[in-house]
Amino acid sequence: MVALILAANRQVNKACSIVDFLVKEALDWLENSIYKGVINYPFFSYYLHWFENICKEERFKKLMELV
């Protein structure tokens, strides 16, 4: 039983690490596109729900100030 709990904890830790990586990766792509001139405010405002997972990130808020 203890081994099962430890295995489950490892899986949760891996999942959290993957989510953290994906958030960073998404912000990197967004930042690169903004700095390359792909600044489309109507797109960002209309499709804001696409960015739901990263909206609370401080880095995302700073990028949206640039846009």
PDB file of C-alpha atoms in Angstrom:
ATOM      1  CA  MET A   1       0.000   0.000   0.000  1.00  0.00           C
ATOM      2  CA  VAL A   2       2.824   2.405   0.888  1.00  0.00           C
ATOM      3  CA  ALA A   3       4.546   1.617  -2.405  1.00  0.00           C
ATOM      4  CA  LEU A   4       1.342   2.425  -4.267  1.00  0.00           C
ATOM      5  CA  ILE A   5       1.029   5.783  -2.507  1.00  0.00           C
ATOM      6  CA  LEU A   6       4.672   6.618  -3.231  1.00  0.00           C
ATOM      7  CA  ALA A   7       4.216   5.699  -6.893  1.00  0.00           C
ATOM      8  CA  ALA A   8       1.123   7.900  -7.096  1.00  0.00           C
ATOM      9  CA  ASN A   9       3.028  10.797  -5.501  1.00  0.00           C
ATOM     10  CA  ARG A  10       5.802  10.411  -8.082  1.00  0.00           C
ATOM     11  CA  GLN A  11       3.233  10.533 -10.880  1.00  0.00           C
ATOM     12  CA  VAL A  12       1.678  13.691  -9.442  1.00  0.00           C
ATOM     13  CA  ASN A  13       5.121  15.302  -9.155  1.00  0.00           C
ATOM     14  CA  LYS A  14       5.881  14.405 -12.782  1.00  0.00           C
ATOM     15  CA  ALA A  15       2.545  15.833 -13.911  1.00  0.00           C
ATOM     16  CA  CYS A  16       3.215  19.092 -12.054  1.00  0.00           C
ATOM     17  CA  SER A  17       6.669  19.343 -13.615  1.00  0.00           C
ATOM     18  CA  ILE A  18       5.206  18.824 -17.075  1.00  0.00           C
ATOM     19  CA  VAL A  19       2.564  21.498 -16.487  1.00  0.00           C
ATOM     20  CA  ASP A  20       5.227  23.960 -15.286  1.00  0.00           C
ATOM     21  CA  PHE A  21       7.324  23.211 -18.373  1.00  0.00           C
ATOM     22  CA  LEU A  22       4.345  23.678 -20.708  1.00  0.00           C
ATOM     23  CA  VAL A  23       3.421  27.021 -19.136  1.00  0.00           C
ATOM     24  CA  LYS A  24       6.995  28.241 -19.606  1.00  0.00           C
ATOM     25  CA  GLU A  25       7.033  26.917 -23.169  1.00  0.00           C
ATOM     26  CA  ALA A  26       3.713  28.633 -23.984  1.00  0.00           C
ATOM     27  CA  LEU A  27       4.974  31.924 -22.589  1.00  0.00           C
ATOM     28  CA  ASP A  28       8.214  31.583 -24.586  1.00  0.00           C
ATOM     29  CA  TRP A  29       6.260  31.101 -27.833  1.00  0.00           C
ATOM     30  CA  LEU A  30       3.956  34.007 -27.044  1.00  0.00           C
ATOM     31  CA  GLU A  31       6.851  36.285 -26.148  1.00  0.00           C
ATOM     32  CA  ASN A  32       8.755  35.359 -29.317  1.00  0.00           C
ATOM     33  CA  SER A  33       5.742  36.050 -31.506  1.00  0.00           C
ATOM     34  CA  ILE A  34       5.152  39.436 -29.862  1.00  0.00           C
ATOM     35  CA  TYR A  35       8.791  40.495 -30.234  1.00  0.00           C
ATOM     36  CA  LYS A  36       8.748  39.416 -33.893  1.00  0.00           C
ATOM     37  CA  GLY A  37       5.871  41.780 -34.528  1.00  0.00           C
ATOM     38  CA  VAL A  38       2.916  39.435 -34.395  1.00  0.00           C
ATOM     39  CA  ILE A  39       0.914  41.810 -32.252  1.00  0.00           C
ATOM     40  CA  ASN A  40      -2.762  41.418 -32.964  1.00  0.00           C
ATOM     41  CA  TYR A  41      -4.751  42.930 -30.121  1.00  0.00           C
ATOM     42  CA  PRO A  42      -8.175  41.916 -31.541  1.00  0.00           C
ATOM     43  CA  PHE A  43      -6.959  38.314 -31.739  1.00  0.00           C
ATOM     44  CA  PHE A  44      -5.671  38.323 -28.173  1.00  0.00           C
ATOM     45  CA  SER A  45      -8.816  39.928 -26.795  1.00  0.00           C
ATOM     46  CA  TYR A  46     -11.169  37.653 -28.762  1.00  0.00           C
ATOM     47  CA  TYR A  47      -9.290  34.427 -28.008  1.00  0.00           C
ATOM     48  CA  LEU A  48      -8.310  35.256 -24.430  1.00  0.00           C
ATOM     49  CA  HIS A  49      -9.954  32.020 -23.271  1.00  0.00           C
ATOM     50  CA  TRP A  50      -7.167  30.161 -25.117  1.00  0.00           C
ATOM     51  CA  PHE A  51      -4.721  31.697 -22.662  1.00  0.00           C
ATOM     52  CA  GLU A  52      -6.779  30.790 -19.596  1.00  0.00           C
ATOM     53  CA  ASN A  53      -4.044  28.548 -18.162  1.00  0.00           C
ATOM     54  CA  ILE A  54      -1.371  31.227 -18.294  1.00  0.00           C
ATOM     55  CA  CYS A  55      -3.408  34.408 -17.647  1.00  0.00           C
ATOM     56  CA  LYS A  56      -2.492  34.475 -13.977  1.00  0.00           C
ATOM     57  CA  GLU A  57       1.237  34.358 -14.697  1.00  0.00           C
ATOM     58  CA  GLU A  58       3.057  37.638 -14.059  1.00  0.00           C
ATOM     59  CA  ARG A  59       5.036  37.201 -17.266  1.00  0.00           C
ATOM     60  CA  PHE A  60       1.787  36.897 -19.278  1.00  0.00           C
ATOM     61  CA  LYS A  61       0.450  40.117 -17.752  1.00  0.00           C
ATOM     62  CA  LYS A  62       3.631  41.970 -18.709  1.00  0.00           C
ATOM     63  CA  LEU A  63       3.410  40.642 -22.262  1.00  0.00           C
ATOM     64  CA  MET A  64      -0.199  41.785 -22.545  1.00  0.00           C
ATOM     65  CA  GLU A  65       0.881  45.272 -21.467  1.00  0.00           C
ATOM     66  CA  LEU A  66       3.234  45.286 -24.466  1.00  0.00           C
ATOM     67  CA  VAL A  67       0.423  44.270 -26.786  1.00  0.00           C
TER      68      VAL A  67
END
